[in-house]
Amino acid sequence: MEATEIIIKCILIVVIFAISLVVAMYSTYAERKIAAFFQDRVGPNRAGPFGMLQPLADGAKMFLKEEIIPANASGLLFIVGPSLAILTACIASAVIPWGQQLTIGSTVIDLQVTDINVGILYIFGVVSLGVYGIMIGGWASNNKYSLLGAIRAASQNISYEISMGLSIIALLLVTGTLSLREIAEQQHGFHWNVFYQPLGFLIFLVCAFAETNRTPFDLPECETELVGGYHTEYSSMKLGFYLFAEYINMFISSAVMATLYFGGYNFPFMDDLGLSQNWITIIGVVVLFAKIFAFIFFFMWIRWTIPRFRYDQLMNMGWKVLIPLAIANIVISGVVNNFLNNA
Amino acid sequence: MSTFYFIAFLSVFFAILVISARNPVHSILYLILTFFTFTIHYILLNAQFLAVVNFIVYMGAILVLFLYTLMLMNLNKESEPVKSTIVKIAAVFGGGCLLVTVVASLKTLGTSNPVVLQNPNLGLVKNLGKVLFNEFLLPFEVSSLLLLSAMVGAVLLATKDKQPKTT
């Protein structure tokens, strides 16, 4: 029993890891196609049918490019930076519940790597670690533009982490648990948290944009001011890691938002279909991925629609708009919750 | 138990590297590793909440700010401020005093009676919350006041320079 469980977990980890990488890979393709659609262009269409092989070609290019480490860079840290960025991006998926239980024969498989009872805080911790990859890389490059990008990334992440944490607190008042599995189960059917926490979701969404350094919050790599931002000095696959980490982060934060606020693997009328548990689970996984892809599309939609913030606007928004709003949200949620529980 | 000794060794090792590293940024990075080993200690003690809060608050926020400040100051061997001998002697003296105080307090500490700690699952969020808000409500709230006053003080210090201009 113990051995089969370990094997199942290993398979699950490998599958989730592979899915994250493939989704991140094809997000780059989707990004270009969507950008092309918004700008009335064709987009990549040379490699394979509809340019479907473009991500593979890009990957091969990244691996084959010359590896340059600047003479004045601090050697080890220059390599640690991108490695840390991709590591923190990949480990966040461990606590996300991808579906209900699958029953094969007599073994019940939870479609989740681990259900620690502080799951939501784990994600929050990993997100807060994500900035180290950028900071270390930016500092180790020994380049003023990289350093400025790194500093911007640090101050931006810290500012938006606060409102993100506060919006999660309001969510926890409603759910009463820190385990992502339980939060997902509570939203059975159509009782999605977004209906109880609309403001909290909005704050979380804005903060997710800021934490993943996506436009309009991509000031750390603002090319009009900072050449290339924190990855100015990077080339070859180390640059690829930074770019890839951004797409994995986008995938993971979409999955977190879908799980926390949009019901995760739950879908309306899931009890009325009269299907067996396994089919419900499989449909649930498909539904979760549909939600995730919808969020990824939303990320890209925003990127090609809204221009970048100015730096002072970014800080004002974080500290003077989002934090007061998030605190107000906590107070309102607490009062309403108390009122409903006592009534 | 061997895990504990290994992690404890790592904690001490990284802590020594923090003070022996020549480059301040390297120091901070070693400090981050030290805090990471502390997180593992908390997990070994079954204090999940404390572990994850240590992870978020210390590793994820406070040390990011440390690193941020150091990167802004851009200290390196050339621009390292040279401290006078008196300052060095004072620092050694102060450190020695701290050591004596810590050792003395540890000696008088003796064996406490850990009534609350008899519950092995105290570190889980639910139990910790219940203990904090039932038995230790007053100290908990007072400490929040302390943090608030520190915050107000910091804001006051930061805005002090601007006042002559406005009046």
Short mmCIF file of C-alpha atoms in Angstrom, two decimals, chain A residues 36-151:
data_model
loop_
_atom_site.label_atom_id
_atom_site.label_comp_id
_atom_site.label_asym_id
_atom_site.label_seq_id
_atom_site.Cartn_x
_atom_site.Cartn_y
_atom_site.Cartn_z
CA ALA A 36 -1.29 39.09 -33.56
CA PHE A 37 -5.08 38.92 -33.37
CA PHE A 38 -5.27 42.14 -31.35
CA GLN A 39 -2.94 43.93 -33.74
CA ASP A 40 -4.55 42.52 -36.88
CA ARG A 41 -1.51 40.47 -37.88
CA VAL A 42 -1.04 36.77 -38.68
CA GLY A 43 1.46 35.87 -35.97
CA PRO A 44 3.82 32.88 -36.10
CA ASN A 45 2.79 30.62 -39.00
CA ARG A 46 6.01 29.16 -40.42
CA ALA A 47 6.99 26.29 -38.12
CA GLY A 48 4.48 23.51 -38.66
CA PRO A 49 0.74 23.94 -39.35
CA PHE A 50 -0.47 27.31 -37.97
CA GLY A 51 3.00 27.74 -36.47
CA MET A 52 2.23 25.08 -33.87
CA LEU A 53 5.89 24.04 -33.63
CA GLN A 54 7.06 27.58 -32.91
CA PRO A 55 7.58 26.98 -29.13
CA LEU A 56 9.77 23.94 -29.90
CA ALA A 57 11.79 25.97 -32.37
CA ASP A 58 12.16 28.73 -29.76
CA GLY A 59 13.27 26.21 -27.17
CA ALA A 60 15.87 24.72 -29.50
CA LYS A 61 17.10 28.21 -30.29
CA MET A 62 17.42 29.06 -26.59
CA PHE A 63 19.48 25.93 -25.92
CA LEU A 64 21.77 26.43 -28.90
CA LYS A 65 22.55 30.12 -28.37
CA GLU A 66 25.92 31.09 -27.03
CA GLU A 67 26.13 31.21 -23.26
CA ILE A 68 27.56 34.53 -22.15
CA ILE A 69 28.51 35.31 -18.56
CA PRO A 70 29.68 38.93 -18.28
CA ALA A 71 33.22 39.35 -16.95
CA ASN A 72 32.11 41.51 -14.03
CA ALA A 73 29.16 39.37 -13.00
CA SER A 74 29.46 37.41 -9.77
CA GLY A 75 29.70 33.91 -11.21
CA LEU A 76 27.70 31.57 -9.03
CA LEU A 77 24.90 34.00 -8.20
CA PHE A 78 24.50 34.78 -11.89
CA ILE A 79 23.50 31.13 -12.37
CA VAL A 80 21.55 30.86 -9.10
CA GLY A 81 19.21 33.71 -10.14
CA PRO A 82 17.38 32.06 -13.06
CA SER A 83 17.51 28.65 -11.38
CA LEU A 84 15.76 30.05 -8.32
CA ALA A 85 13.20 31.81 -10.51
CA ILE A 86 12.19 28.61 -12.26
CA LEU A 87 12.37 26.53 -9.06
CA THR A 88 9.96 28.76 -7.14
CA ALA A 89 7.67 28.83 -10.17
CA CYS A 90 7.54 25.03 -10.33
CA ILE A 91 7.09 24.11 -6.65
CA ALA A 92 3.91 26.13 -6.12
CA SER A 93 1.78 23.57 -7.97
CA ALA A 94 2.25 20.98 -5.19
CA VAL A 95 -0.77 22.01 -3.12
CA ILE A 96 -3.29 22.79 -5.87
CA PRO A 97 -6.17 20.28 -6.04
CA TRP A 98 -6.52 19.37 -9.69
CA GLY A 99 -9.63 17.25 -9.27
CA GLN A 100 -11.67 15.00 -7.02
CA GLN A 101 -10.82 11.35 -6.38
CA LEU A 102 -10.28 8.82 -9.12
CA THR A 103 -11.12 5.22 -8.17
CA ILE A 104 -9.21 2.59 -10.08
CA GLY A 105 -9.91 -0.90 -8.77
CA SER A 106 -9.63 -0.52 -5.02
CA THR A 107 -7.18 2.37 -4.92
CA VAL A 108 -8.50 5.88 -4.50
CA ILE A 109 -6.30 8.53 -6.07
CA ASP A 110 -6.47 12.13 -4.87
CA LEU A 111 -5.64 14.39 -7.78
CA GLN A 112 -3.44 16.56 -5.60
CA VAL A 113 0.20 16.09 -4.68
CA THR A 114 -0.19 16.99 -1.04
CA ASP A 115 -2.97 18.41 1.10
CA ILE A 116 -1.08 20.29 3.82
CA ASN A 117 -3.41 22.15 6.15
CA VAL A 118 -1.70 25.50 5.52
CA GLY A 119 -1.90 25.13 1.73
CA ILE A 120 -2.91 28.68 0.96
CA LEU A 121 -0.09 30.06 3.10
CA TYR A 122 2.36 27.73 1.36
CA ILE A 123 1.41 29.26 -1.99
CA PHE A 124 1.73 32.70 -0.50
CA GLY A 125 5.20 31.84 0.83
CA VAL A 126 6.39 30.46 -2.48
CA VAL A 127 5.10 33.56 -4.25
CA SER A 128 7.00 35.76 -1.85
CA LEU A 129 10.17 33.75 -2.52
CA GLY A 130 9.76 34.24 -6.27
CA VAL A 131 11.25 37.71 -6.12
CA TYR A 132 14.64 36.38 -4.98
CA GLY A 133 15.33 34.88 -8.40
CA ILE A 134 14.88 38.28 -10.00
CA MET A 135 16.75 40.18 -7.29
CA ILE A 136 19.77 37.87 -7.20
CA GLY A 137 19.95 37.73 -10.99
CA GLY A 138 19.64 41.48 -11.32
CA TRP A 139 22.29 42.15 -8.70
CA ALA A 140 24.71 39.50 -9.92
CA SER A 141 24.65 40.92 -13.46
CA ASN A 142 26.57 43.94 -12.17
CA ASN A 143 24.69 46.21 -14.52
CA LYS A 144 22.84 49.37 -13.51
CA TYR A 145 19.76 48.58 -15.56
CA SER A 146 19.56 45.06 -14.18
CA LEU A 147 19.94 46.37 -10.63
CA LEU A 148 17.19 48.94 -11.17
CA GLY A 149 14.95 46.21 -12.55
CA ALA A 150 15.69 44.02 -9.55
CA ILE A 151 14.97 46.84 -7.11
#
